[in-house]
């Protein structure tokens, strides 16, 4: 079985509303305000273009700060420190280690990743987290100018690593990405917790 992991909110904590509450407390005084501001920042086409490698870090900072009337220097510091806030989710990392051990012992699983991640953040994670070496390979959106849930990025991973879609399980926290993988003929599960994923893997492996 080919197992393909998303990163944000699956292997790494990603809590954008908390980040914005820390950096712009006056604009995000309540949880509702923080979530709304996070949506305005991270779900906007400008940020998606940054994820996709179509917009440079400096440009997304300037555009977003101008559009939302945020201090550009302060917002730039926020963006630069996002890799520090992408901390590993211990339970999922341990599950990944267990799967890597199973691969070495039994050879019945392969491990890959598919993440919407701008290249600067991807390089930071690669340098900081040795467990990423457990993957046979994968794709960051910023490196290939494609982004989930576009079918092309799933097809690229499939062809690049010779994955049989019928024997490939995609793991992502977002329903839209899960549905996109299923539309490509993959199996897929929406991630909730490491325990939930472990139980699901126990049924399919």
PDB file of C-alpha atoms in Angstrom:
ATOM      1  CA  UNK A   1       0.000   0.000   0.000  1.00  0.00           C
ATOM      2  CA  UNK A   2       1.222   3.495  -0.884  1.00  0.00           C
ATOM      3  CA  UNK A   3       0.545   5.946   1.959  1.00  0.00           C
ATOM      4  CA  UNK A   4       0.603   9.638   1.025  1.00  0.00           C
ATOM      5  CA  UNK A   5       0.632  12.148   3.888  1.00  0.00           C
ATOM      6  CA  UNK A   6      -0.369  15.775   3.934  1.00  0.00           C
ATOM      7  CA  UNK A   7       1.758  17.936   6.275  1.00  0.00           C
ATOM      8  CA  UNK A   8      -0.233  20.830   7.780  1.00  0.00           C
ATOM      9  CA  UNK A   9      -2.615  19.655  10.542  1.00  0.00           C
ATOM     10  CA  UNK A  10      -1.587  16.031   9.870  1.00  0.00           C
ATOM     11  CA  UNK A  11       2.147  15.823  10.636  1.00  0.00           C
ATOM     12  CA  UNK A  12       2.618  19.442  11.740  1.00  0.00           C
ATOM     13  CA  UNK A  13       0.474  21.669  13.918  1.00  0.00           C
ATOM     14  CA  UNK A  14      -1.095  24.460  11.896  1.00  0.00           C
ATOM     15  CA  UNK A  15      -3.201  26.930  13.910  1.00  0.00           C
ATOM     16  CA  UNK A  16      -3.392  30.155  11.896  1.00  0.00           C
ATOM     17  CA  UNK A  17      -5.982  31.808  14.115  1.00  0.00           C
ATOM     18  CA  UNK A  18      -3.661  31.500  17.122  1.00  0.00           C
ATOM     19  CA  UNK A  19      -0.756  32.943  15.135  1.00  0.00           C
ATOM     20  CA  UNK A  20      -2.803  35.992  14.185  1.00  0.00           C
ATOM     21  CA  UNK A  21      -4.059  36.467  17.731  1.00  0.00           C
ATOM     22  CA  UNK A  22      -0.444  36.522  18.915  1.00  0.00           C
ATOM     23  CA  UNK A  23       0.740  39.020  16.298  1.00  0.00           C
ATOM     24  CA  UNK A  24      -2.332  41.219  15.832  1.00  0.00           C
ATOM     25  CA  UNK A  25      -4.295  40.994  19.098  1.00  0.00           C
ATOM     26  CA  UNK A  26      -6.271  44.172  18.425  1.00  0.00           C
ATOM     27  CA  UNK A  27      -7.536  42.807  15.096  1.00  0.00           C
ATOM     28  CA  UNK A  28      -8.223  39.362  16.560  1.00  0.00           C
ATOM     29  CA  UNK A  29      -9.572  39.995  20.030  1.00  0.00           C
ATOM     30  CA  UNK A  30     -12.069  37.139  19.900  1.00  0.00           C
ATOM     31  CA  UNK A  31     -11.727  33.655  18.461  1.00  0.00           C
ATOM     32  CA  UNK A  32     -14.329  34.552  15.838  1.00  0.00           C
ATOM     33  CA  UNK A  33     -12.330  37.618  14.767  1.00  0.00           C
ATOM     34  CA  UNK A  34      -9.135  35.568  14.671  1.00  0.00           C
ATOM     35  CA  UNK A  35     -10.711  32.914  12.464  1.00  0.00           C
ATOM     36  CA  UNK A  36     -12.113  35.559  10.124  1.00  0.00           C
ATOM     37  CA  UNK A  37      -8.740  37.273   9.828  1.00  0.00           C
ATOM     38  CA  UNK A  38      -7.022  33.925   9.259  1.00  0.00           C
ATOM     39  CA  UNK A  39      -9.452  33.204   6.427  1.00  0.00           C
ATOM     40  CA  UNK A  40      -8.762  36.640   4.907  1.00  0.00           C
ATOM     41  CA  UNK A  41      -5.012  35.968   5.033  1.00  0.00           C
ATOM     42  CA  UNK A  42      -4.545  32.287   4.298  1.00  0.00           C
ATOM     43  CA  UNK A  43      -7.555  31.455   2.127  1.00  0.00           C
ATOM     44  CA  UNK A  44      -7.073  34.386  -0.235  1.00  0.00           C
ATOM     45  CA  UNK A  45      -5.859  33.801  -3.827  1.00  0.00           C
ATOM     46  CA  UNK A  46      -2.642  35.699  -3.008  1.00  0.00           C
ATOM     47  CA  UNK A  47      -1.663  33.187  -0.329  1.00  0.00           C
ATOM     48  CA  UNK A  48      -2.690  30.302  -2.564  1.00  0.00           C
ATOM     49  CA  UNK A  49      -0.411  31.731  -5.251  1.00  0.00           C
ATOM     50  CA  UNK A  50       2.403  31.837  -2.675  1.00  0.00           C
ATOM     51  CA  UNK A  51       1.701  28.179  -1.812  1.00  0.00           C
ATOM     52  CA  UNK A  52       1.793  27.388  -5.517  1.00  0.00           C
ATOM     53  CA  UNK A  53       5.125  29.077  -6.132  1.00  0.00           C
ATOM     54  CA  UNK A  54       3.547  31.758  -8.325  1.00  0.00           C
ATOM     55  CA  UNK A  55       4.076  34.652  -5.875  1.00  0.00           C
ATOM     56  CA  UNK A  56       7.261  35.492  -3.951  1.00  0.00           C
ATOM     57  CA  UNK A  57       7.299  35.792  -0.163  1.00  0.00           C
ATOM     58  CA  UNK A  58       7.998  39.534  -0.322  1.00  0.00           C
ATOM     59  CA  UNK A  59       5.081  40.076  -2.680  1.00  0.00           C
ATOM     60  CA  UNK A  60       2.548  38.125  -0.645  1.00  0.00           C
ATOM     61  CA  UNK A  61       3.589  40.085   2.444  1.00  0.00           C
ATOM     62  CA  UNK A  62       3.147  43.456   0.748  1.00  0.00           C
ATOM     63  CA  UNK A  63      -0.131  42.560  -0.969  1.00  0.00           C
ATOM     64  CA  UNK A  64      -1.702  41.045   2.117  1.00  0.00           C
ATOM     65  CA  UNK A  65      -0.609  43.826   4.442  1.00  0.00           C
ATOM     66  CA  UNK A  66      -1.937  46.452   2.048  1.00  0.00           C
ATOM     67  CA  UNK A  67      -5.236  44.648   1.421  1.00  0.00           C
ATOM     68  CA  UNK A  68      -5.970  44.082   5.118  1.00  0.00           C
ATOM     69  CA  UNK A  69      -4.360  47.284   6.401  1.00  0.00           C
ATOM     70  CA  UNK A  70      -1.794  45.440   8.505  1.00  0.00           C
ATOM     71  CA  UNK A  71       1.644  46.735   9.420  1.00  0.00           C
ATOM     72  CA  UNK A  72       3.781  45.277   6.620  1.00  0.00           C
ATOM     73  CA  UNK A  73       6.952  44.914   8.691  1.00  0.00           C
ATOM     74  CA  UNK A  74       5.095  43.138  11.470  1.00  0.00           C
ATOM     75  CA  UNK A  75       3.222  40.907   9.029  1.00  0.00           C
ATOM     76  CA  UNK A  76       6.513  40.091   7.327  1.00  0.00           C
ATOM     77  CA  UNK A  77       7.917  38.934  10.668  1.00  0.00           C
ATOM     78  CA  UNK A  78       4.828  36.789  11.202  1.00  0.00           C
ATOM     79  CA  UNK A  79       5.260  35.087   7.829  1.00  0.00           C
ATOM     80  CA  UNK A  80       8.995  34.564   8.362  1.00  0.00           C
ATOM     81  CA  UNK A  81       8.325  32.798  11.658  1.00  0.00           C
ATOM     82  CA  UNK A  82       5.619  30.440  10.393  1.00  0.00           C
ATOM     83  CA  UNK A  83       8.091  27.520  10.101  1.00  0.00           C
ATOM     84  CA  UNK A  84       8.715  27.925  13.850  1.00  0.00           C
ATOM     85  CA  UNK A  85       4.993  27.426  14.467  1.00  0.00           C
ATOM     86  CA  UNK A  86       4.838  24.280  12.319  1.00  0.00           C
ATOM     87  CA  UNK A  87       5.692  21.949  15.181  1.00  0.00           C
ATOM     88  CA  UNK A  88       5.463  18.170  14.773  1.00  0.00           C
ATOM     89  CA  UNK A  89       2.346  16.339  15.938  1.00  0.00           C
ATOM     90  CA  UNK A  90       3.957  13.680  18.109  1.00  0.00           C
ATOM     91  CA  UNK A  91       1.323  11.000  17.636  1.00  0.00           C
ATOM     92  CA  UNK A  92       1.402  11.161  13.843  1.00  0.00           C
ATOM     93  CA  UNK A  93       5.203  11.309  13.740  1.00  0.00           C
ATOM     94  CA  UNK A  94       5.369   8.170  15.894  1.00  0.00           C
ATOM     95  CA  UNK A  95       2.891   6.465  13.577  1.00  0.00           C
ATOM     96  CA  UNK A  96       5.091   7.448  10.631  1.00  0.00           C
ATOM     97  CA  UNK A  97       8.130   5.949  12.382  1.00  0.00           C
ATOM     98  CA  UNK A  98       6.201   2.730  13.034  1.00  0.00           C
ATOM     99  CA  UNK A  99       5.189   2.554   9.376  1.00  0.00           C
ATOM    100  CA  UNK A 100       8.797   3.087   8.278  1.00  0.00           C
ATOM    101  CA  UNK A 101       9.843   0.221  10.523  1.00  0.00           C
ATOM    102  CA  UNK A 102       7.122  -1.956   9.007  1.00  0.00           C
ATOM    103  CA  UNK A 103       8.363  -1.030   5.532  1.00  0.00           C
ATOM    104  CA  UNK A 104      11.874  -2.176   6.440  1.00  0.00           C
ATOM    105  CA  UNK A 105      10.615  -5.397   8.011  1.00  0.00           C
ATOM    106  CA  UNK A 106       7.823  -6.402   5.636  1.00  0.00           C
ATOM    107  CA  UNK A 107       8.136  -4.178   2.562  1.00  0.00           C
ATOM    108  CA  UNK A 108       4.371  -3.898   2.159  1.00  0.00           C
ATOM    109  CA  UNK A 109       4.064  -0.103   2.539  1.00  0.00           C
ATOM    110  CA  UNK A 110       5.601   2.879   0.771  1.00  0.00           C
ATOM    111  CA  UNK A 111       5.624   6.364   2.288  1.00  0.00           C
ATOM    112  CA  UNK A 112       5.202   9.608   0.338  1.00  0.00           C
ATOM    113  CA  UNK A 113       3.927  13.115   0.998  1.00  0.00           C
ATOM    114  CA  UNK A 114       1.872  15.695  -0.864  1.00  0.00           C
ATOM    115  CA  UNK A 115       1.743  19.111   0.776  1.00  0.00           C
ATOM    116  CA  UNK A 116       0.570  22.587  -0.120  1.00  0.00           C
ATOM    117  CA  UNK A 117       3.679  24.366   1.099  1.00  0.00           C
ATOM    118  CA  UNK A 118       5.592  27.370  -0.272  1.00  0.00           C
ATOM    119  CA  UNK A 119       9.194  26.560  -1.080  1.00  0.00           C
ATOM    120  CA  UNK A 120      10.790  28.693   1.696  1.00  0.00           C
ATOM    121  CA  UNK A 121       8.773  26.863   4.345  1.00  0.00           C
ATOM    122  CA  UNK A 122       9.458  23.487   2.720  1.00  0.00           C
ATOM    123  CA  UNK A 123      13.207  24.059   2.828  1.00  0.00           C
ATOM    124  CA  UNK A 124      13.013  25.077   6.488  1.00  0.00           C
ATOM    125  CA  UNK A 125      11.116  21.929   7.435  1.00  0.00           C
ATOM    126  CA  UNK A 126      13.541  19.711   5.504  1.00  0.00           C
ATOM    127  CA  UNK A 127      16.473  21.193   7.406  1.00  0.00           C
ATOM    128  CA  UNK A 128      14.860  20.975  10.831  1.00  0.00           C
ATOM    129  CA  UNK A 129      13.090  17.617  10.957  1.00  0.00           C
ATOM    130  CA  UNK A 130      15.040  14.436  10.385  1.00  0.00           C
ATOM    131  CA  UNK A 131      11.910  12.272  10.297  1.00  0.00           C
ATOM    132  CA  UNK A 132      11.087  13.669   6.853  1.00  0.00           C
ATOM    133  CA  UNK A 133      13.865  11.369   5.644  1.00  0.00           C
ATOM    134  CA  UNK A 134      11.517   8.450   6.340  1.00  0.00           C
ATOM    135  CA  UNK A 135       9.606   9.322   3.170  1.00  0.00           C
ATOM    136  CA  UNK A 136      10.620   7.763  -0.117  1.00  0.00           C
ATOM    137  CA  UNK A 137       9.735  11.072  -1.739  1.00  0.00           C
ATOM    138  CA  UNK A 138       6.998  13.583  -2.208  1.00  0.00           C
ATOM    139  CA  UNK A 139       5.879  16.894  -3.643  1.00  0.00           C
ATOM    140  CA  UNK A 140       5.606  20.377  -2.200  1.00  0.00           C
ATOM    141  CA  UNK A 141       3.214  22.589  -4.140  1.00  0.00           C
ATOM    142  CA  UNK A 142       5.641  25.513  -4.240  1.00  0.00           C
ATOM    143  CA  UNK A 143       8.244  23.391  -6.025  1.00  0.00           C
ATOM    144  CA  UNK A 144       5.992  22.310  -8.902  1.00  0.00           C
ATOM    145  CA  UNK A 145       3.646  25.313  -9.391  1.00  0.00           C
ATOM    146  CA  UNK A 146       0.612  23.117  -8.740  1.00  0.00           C
ATOM    147  CA  UNK A 147      -1.642  22.990  -5.706  1.00  0.00           C
ATOM    148  CA  UNK A 148      -4.207  20.738  -4.105  1.00  0.00           C
ATOM    149  CA  UNK A 149      -7.010  20.120  -4.903  1.00  0.00           C
ATOM    150  CA  UNK A 150      -5.949  20.433  -8.560  1.00  0.00           C
ATOM    151  CA  UNK A 151      -5.986  16.924 -10.060  1.00  0.00           C
ATOM    152  CA  UNK A 152      -2.686  17.620 -11.836  1.00  0.00           C
ATOM    153  CA  UNK A 153      -0.693  17.576  -8.594  1.00  0.00           C
ATOM    154  CA  UNK A 154      -2.082  14.168  -7.650  1.00  0.00           C
ATOM    155  CA  UNK A 155      -1.325  12.875 -11.134  1.00  0.00           C
ATOM    156  CA  UNK A 156       2.222  14.255 -10.956  1.00  0.00           C
ATOM    157  CA  UNK A 157       2.938  12.446  -7.691  1.00  0.00           C
ATOM    158  CA  UNK A 158       1.393   9.268  -9.074  1.00  0.00           C
ATOM    159  CA  UNK A 159       3.528   9.303 -12.223  1.00  0.00           C
ATOM    160  CA  UNK A 160       6.716  10.531 -10.580  1.00  0.00           C
ATOM    161  CA  UNK A 161       6.783   7.667  -8.084  1.00  0.00           C
ATOM    162  CA  UNK A 162       4.922   4.980 -10.021  1.00  0.00           C
ATOM    163  CA  UNK A 163       1.970   4.751  -7.641  1.00  0.00           C
ATOM    164  CA  UNK A 164      -0.935   2.449  -8.426  1.00  0.00           C
ATOM    165  CA  UNK A 165      -3.962   4.635  -7.582  1.00  0.00           C
ATOM    166  CA  UNK A 166      -6.017   1.644  -6.440  1.00  0.00           C
ATOM    167  CA  UNK A 167      -3.324   0.799  -3.868  1.00  0.00           C
ATOM    168  CA  UNK A 168      -2.705   4.382  -2.726  1.00  0.00           C
ATOM    169  CA  UNK A 169      -4.202   5.891   0.422  1.00  0.00           C
ATOM    170  CA  UNK A 170      -4.127   9.682   0.754  1.00  0.00           C
ATOM    171  CA  UNK A 171      -4.304  11.253   4.227  1.00  0.00           C
ATOM    172  CA  UNK A 172      -5.379  14.903   4.489  1.00  0.00           C
ATOM    173  CA  UNK A 173      -7.291  17.034   6.984  1.00  0.00           C
ATOM    174  CA  UNK A 174      -9.309  18.894   4.327  1.00  0.00           C
ATOM    175  CA  UNK A 175     -12.385  17.282   2.817  1.00  0.00           C
ATOM    176  CA  UNK A 176     -11.871  19.030  -0.536  1.00  0.00           C
ATOM    177  CA  UNK A 177      -8.430  17.444  -0.914  1.00  0.00           C
ATOM    178  CA  UNK A 178      -9.714  14.032   0.132  1.00  0.00           C
ATOM    179  CA  UNK A 179     -12.450  14.274  -2.497  1.00  0.00           C
ATOM    180  CA  UNK A 180      -9.929  15.365  -5.142  1.00  0.00           C
ATOM    181  CA  UNK A 181      -7.793  12.306  -4.435  1.00  0.00           C
ATOM    182  CA  UNK A 182     -10.828  10.043  -4.665  1.00  0.00           C
ATOM    183  CA  UNK A 183     -11.753  11.630  -7.986  1.00  0.00           C
ATOM    184  CA  UNK A 184      -8.308  10.535  -9.240  1.00  0.00           C
ATOM    185  CA  UNK A 185      -9.089   6.956  -8.254  1.00  0.00           C
ATOM    186  CA  UNK A 186      -7.134   6.963  -4.994  1.00  0.00           C
ATOM    187  CA  UNK A 187      -8.320   5.766  -1.633  1.00  0.00           C
ATOM    188  CA  UNK A 188      -8.439   8.623   0.877  1.00  0.00           C
ATOM    189  CA  UNK A 189      -9.212   9.340   4.505  1.00  0.00           C
ATOM    190  CA  UNK A 190      -9.869  12.662   6.205  1.00  0.00           C
ATOM    191  CA  UNK A 191      -7.444  13.016   9.108  1.00  0.00           C
ATOM    192  CA  UNK A 192      -8.783  13.860  12.565  1.00  0.00           C
ATOM    193  CA  UNK A 193      -6.291  12.414  15.067  1.00  0.00           C
ATOM    194  CA  UNK A 194      -3.329  10.065  15.048  1.00  0.00           C
ATOM    195  CA  UNK A 195      -5.435   7.477  16.887  1.00  0.00           C
ATOM    196  CA  UNK A 196      -8.225   7.707  14.304  1.00  0.00           C
ATOM    197  CA  UNK A 197      -5.680   7.294  11.488  1.00  0.00           C
ATOM    198  CA  UNK A 198      -4.031   4.328  13.207  1.00  0.00           C
ATOM    199  CA  UNK A 199      -7.413   2.628  13.535  1.00  0.00           C
ATOM    200  CA  UNK A 200      -8.155   3.251   9.864  1.00  0.00           C
ATOM    201  CA  UNK A 201      -4.773   1.858   8.814  1.00  0.00           C
ATOM    202  CA  UNK A 202      -5.420  -1.194  10.945  1.00  0.00           C
ATOM    203  CA  UNK A 203      -8.460  -1.917   8.776  1.00  0.00           C
ATOM    204  CA  UNK A 204      -6.847  -1.355   5.376  1.00  0.00           C
ATOM    205  CA  UNK A 205      -3.292  -2.663   5.763  1.00  0.00           C
TER     206      UNK A 205
END
